[in-house]
Short mmCIF file of C-alpha atoms and ligand atoms in Angstrom, two decimals:
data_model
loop_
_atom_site.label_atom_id
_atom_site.label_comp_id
_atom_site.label_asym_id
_atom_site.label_seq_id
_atom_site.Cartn_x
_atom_site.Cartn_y
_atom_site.Cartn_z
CA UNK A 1 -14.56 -3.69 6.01
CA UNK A 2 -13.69 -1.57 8.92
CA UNK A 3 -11.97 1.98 8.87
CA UNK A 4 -11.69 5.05 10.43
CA UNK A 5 -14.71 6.48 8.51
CA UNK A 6 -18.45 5.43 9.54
CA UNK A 7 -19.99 2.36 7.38
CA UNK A 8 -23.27 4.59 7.10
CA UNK A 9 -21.25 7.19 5.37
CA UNK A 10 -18.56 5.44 3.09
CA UNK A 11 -22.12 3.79 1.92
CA UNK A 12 -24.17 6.68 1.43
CA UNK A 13 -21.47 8.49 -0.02
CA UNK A 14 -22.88 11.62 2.57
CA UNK A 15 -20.64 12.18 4.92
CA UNK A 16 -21.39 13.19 8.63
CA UNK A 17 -20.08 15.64 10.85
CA UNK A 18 -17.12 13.49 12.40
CA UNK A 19 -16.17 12.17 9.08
CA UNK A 20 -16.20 15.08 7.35
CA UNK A 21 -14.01 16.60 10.10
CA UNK A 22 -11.55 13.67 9.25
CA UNK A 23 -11.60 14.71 5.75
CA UNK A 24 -10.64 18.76 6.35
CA UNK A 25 -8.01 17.85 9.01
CA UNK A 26 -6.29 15.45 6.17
CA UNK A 27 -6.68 12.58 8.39
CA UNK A 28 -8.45 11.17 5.76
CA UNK A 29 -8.10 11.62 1.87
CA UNK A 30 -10.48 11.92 -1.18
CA UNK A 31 -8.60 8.83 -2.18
CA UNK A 32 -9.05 6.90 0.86
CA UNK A 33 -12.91 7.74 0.67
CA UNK A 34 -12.62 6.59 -2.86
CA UNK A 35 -11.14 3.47 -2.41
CA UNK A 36 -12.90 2.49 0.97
CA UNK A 37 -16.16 3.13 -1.35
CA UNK A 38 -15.44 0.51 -3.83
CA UNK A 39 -13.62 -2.10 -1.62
CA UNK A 40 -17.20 -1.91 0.95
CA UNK A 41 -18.99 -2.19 -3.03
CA UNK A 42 -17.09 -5.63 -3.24
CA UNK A 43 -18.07 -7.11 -0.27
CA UNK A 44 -20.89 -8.95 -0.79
CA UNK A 45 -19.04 -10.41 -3.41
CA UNK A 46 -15.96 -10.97 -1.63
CA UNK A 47 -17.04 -11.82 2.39
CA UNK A 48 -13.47 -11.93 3.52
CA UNK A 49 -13.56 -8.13 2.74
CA UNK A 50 -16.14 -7.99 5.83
CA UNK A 51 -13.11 -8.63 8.23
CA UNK A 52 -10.20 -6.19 6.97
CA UNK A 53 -9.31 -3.08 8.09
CA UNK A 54 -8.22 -0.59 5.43
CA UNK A 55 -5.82 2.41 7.14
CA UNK A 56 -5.45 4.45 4.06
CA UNK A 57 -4.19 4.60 -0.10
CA UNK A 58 -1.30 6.35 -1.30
CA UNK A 59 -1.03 7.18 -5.14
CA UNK A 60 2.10 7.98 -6.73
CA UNK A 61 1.84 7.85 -10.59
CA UNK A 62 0.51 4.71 -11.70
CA UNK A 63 0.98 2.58 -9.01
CA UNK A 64 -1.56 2.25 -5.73
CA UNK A 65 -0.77 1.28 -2.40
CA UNK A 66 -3.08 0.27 -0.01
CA UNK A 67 -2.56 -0.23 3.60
CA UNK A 68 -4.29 -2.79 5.57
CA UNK A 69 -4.47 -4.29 9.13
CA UNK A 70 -2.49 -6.60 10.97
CA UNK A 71 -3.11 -10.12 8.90
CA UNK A 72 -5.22 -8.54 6.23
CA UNK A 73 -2.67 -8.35 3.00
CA UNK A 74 -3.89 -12.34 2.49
CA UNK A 75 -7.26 -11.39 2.77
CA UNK A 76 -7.26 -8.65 0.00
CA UNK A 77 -4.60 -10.73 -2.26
CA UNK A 78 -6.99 -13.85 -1.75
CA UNK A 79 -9.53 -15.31 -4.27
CA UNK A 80 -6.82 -15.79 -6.67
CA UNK A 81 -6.36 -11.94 -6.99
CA UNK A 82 -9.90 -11.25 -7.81
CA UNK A 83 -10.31 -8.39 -5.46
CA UNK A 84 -6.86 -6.26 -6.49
CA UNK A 85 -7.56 -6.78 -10.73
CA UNK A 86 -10.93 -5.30 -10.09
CA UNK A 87 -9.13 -2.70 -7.58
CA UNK A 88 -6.63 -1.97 -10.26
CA UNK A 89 -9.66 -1.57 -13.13
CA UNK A 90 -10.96 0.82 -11.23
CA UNK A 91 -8.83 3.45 -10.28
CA UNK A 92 -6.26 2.56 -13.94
CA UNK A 93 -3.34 1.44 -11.52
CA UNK A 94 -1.20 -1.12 -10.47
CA UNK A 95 -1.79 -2.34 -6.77
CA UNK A 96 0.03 -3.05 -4.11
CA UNK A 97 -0.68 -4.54 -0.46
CA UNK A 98 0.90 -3.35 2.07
CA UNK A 99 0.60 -3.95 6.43
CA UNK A 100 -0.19 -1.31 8.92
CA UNK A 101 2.26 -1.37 11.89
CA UNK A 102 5.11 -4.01 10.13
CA UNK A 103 9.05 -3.72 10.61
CA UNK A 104 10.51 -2.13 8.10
CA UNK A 105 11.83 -5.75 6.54
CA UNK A 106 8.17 -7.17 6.21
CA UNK A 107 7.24 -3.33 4.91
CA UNK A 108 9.75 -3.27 2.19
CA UNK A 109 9.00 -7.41 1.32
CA UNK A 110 5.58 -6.47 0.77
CA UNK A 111 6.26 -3.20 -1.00
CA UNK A 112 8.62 -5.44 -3.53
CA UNK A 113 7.13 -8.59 -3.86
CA UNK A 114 7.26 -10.78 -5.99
CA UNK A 115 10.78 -10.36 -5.96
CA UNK A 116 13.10 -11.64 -3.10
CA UNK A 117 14.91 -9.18 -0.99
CA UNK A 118 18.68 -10.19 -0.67
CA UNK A 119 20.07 -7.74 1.40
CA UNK A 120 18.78 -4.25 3.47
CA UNK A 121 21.16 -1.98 4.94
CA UNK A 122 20.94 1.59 6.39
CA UNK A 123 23.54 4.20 4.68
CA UNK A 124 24.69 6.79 6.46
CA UNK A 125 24.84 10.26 4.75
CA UNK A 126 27.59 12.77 5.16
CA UNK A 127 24.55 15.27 6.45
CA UNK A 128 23.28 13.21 9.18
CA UNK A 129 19.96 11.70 7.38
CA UNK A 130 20.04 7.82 6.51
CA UNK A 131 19.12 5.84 3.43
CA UNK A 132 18.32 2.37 3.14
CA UNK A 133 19.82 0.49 0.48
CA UNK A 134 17.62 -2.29 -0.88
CA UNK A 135 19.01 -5.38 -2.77
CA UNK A 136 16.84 -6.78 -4.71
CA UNK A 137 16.81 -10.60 -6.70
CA UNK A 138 16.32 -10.22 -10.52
CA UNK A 139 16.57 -12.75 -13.19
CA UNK A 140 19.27 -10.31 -15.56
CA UNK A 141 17.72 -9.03 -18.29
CA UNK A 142 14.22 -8.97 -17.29
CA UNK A 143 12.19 -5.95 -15.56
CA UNK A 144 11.29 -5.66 -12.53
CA UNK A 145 7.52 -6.41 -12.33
CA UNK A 146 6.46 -2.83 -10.73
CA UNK A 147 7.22 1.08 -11.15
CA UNK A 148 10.71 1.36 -8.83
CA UNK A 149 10.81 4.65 -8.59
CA UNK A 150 6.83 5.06 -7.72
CA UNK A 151 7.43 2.54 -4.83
CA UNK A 152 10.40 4.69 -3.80
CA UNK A 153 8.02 7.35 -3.61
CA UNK A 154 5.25 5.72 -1.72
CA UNK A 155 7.82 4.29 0.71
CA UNK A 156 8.71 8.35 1.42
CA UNK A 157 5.23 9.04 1.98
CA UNK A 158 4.36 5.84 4.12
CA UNK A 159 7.10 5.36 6.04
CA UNK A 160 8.98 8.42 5.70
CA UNK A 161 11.64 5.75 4.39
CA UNK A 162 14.52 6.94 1.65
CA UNK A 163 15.49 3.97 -0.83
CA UNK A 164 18.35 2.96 -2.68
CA UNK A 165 17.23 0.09 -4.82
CA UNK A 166 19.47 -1.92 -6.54
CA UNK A 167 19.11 -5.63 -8.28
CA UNK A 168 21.41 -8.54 -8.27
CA UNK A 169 21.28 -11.81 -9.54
ZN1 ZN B 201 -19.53 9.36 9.34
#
């Protein structure tokens, strides 16, 4: 796995200099350390892990995104989910997979899947700052398979995105 932070270090668990620098500037998080620890644990176990580059985690309640390079969400959600159950029996939380660098359609199709995304349009608010209404596909009755307002939340932190979710079947 390849990050920011030096191999040497996330496996040592002693960080150097430059990565410790990362760590004060909040370039880099106690979480990100945390979770770049355990996926690097996993790869021996999981080769494919070898070739994906992990940007960063964001928490919000019990849900855990984390962001990966270009071509890498396959990778993590690969042998048959192995890799995110024993992600999400680590840290207690629900995971999701997200793409460094994606449009915000392929952001927010990632950040909701499994469910289908009908329509996304931008709102414009009386006080000049935008919202993006999100239509989601659900089955009526049945709950959405994921914390809404916890991906609302990591969408504000990731993307600096504001959601209006809404389901329609
Ligand atoms: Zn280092």
């Amino acid at each position: 796995m390849k990050t920011t932070l030096c191999s040497f270090c996330l496996k040592s668990g002693i960080l150097c200099q430059k990565c410790l620098a990362k760590l004060k500037s909040g370039e880099t998080s106690e979480l990100d350390l945390k979770i770049a620890r355990f996926l690097l644990s996993l790869e021996e176990k999981y080769p494919s892990l070898q070739n994906i580059y992990f940007y960063k985690a964001v928490e919000v309640d019990n849900t855990l995104a984390v962001i990966v390079g270009h071509g890498d969400v396959p990778r993590l959600l690969g042998y048959g989910g192995k890799i995110i159950k024993a992600l999400g029996g680590e840290t207690g939380r629900s995971v999701r997979v997200l793409e460094y660098g994606v449009d915000d359609r392929k952001f927010l199709e990632d950040l909701f899947a499994p469910l289908t995304i009908m329509t996304i349009n931008t709102i414009w608010l009386p006080d000049g700052t935008t919202e993006t209404r999100v239509i989601l596909r659900k089955r009526r009755g049945s709950l959405p398979p994921f914390d809404v307002k916890a991906l609302k939340e990591i969408a504000r932190k990731v993307r600096n995105m504001v959601l209006r979710v809404e389901f329609a079947d």
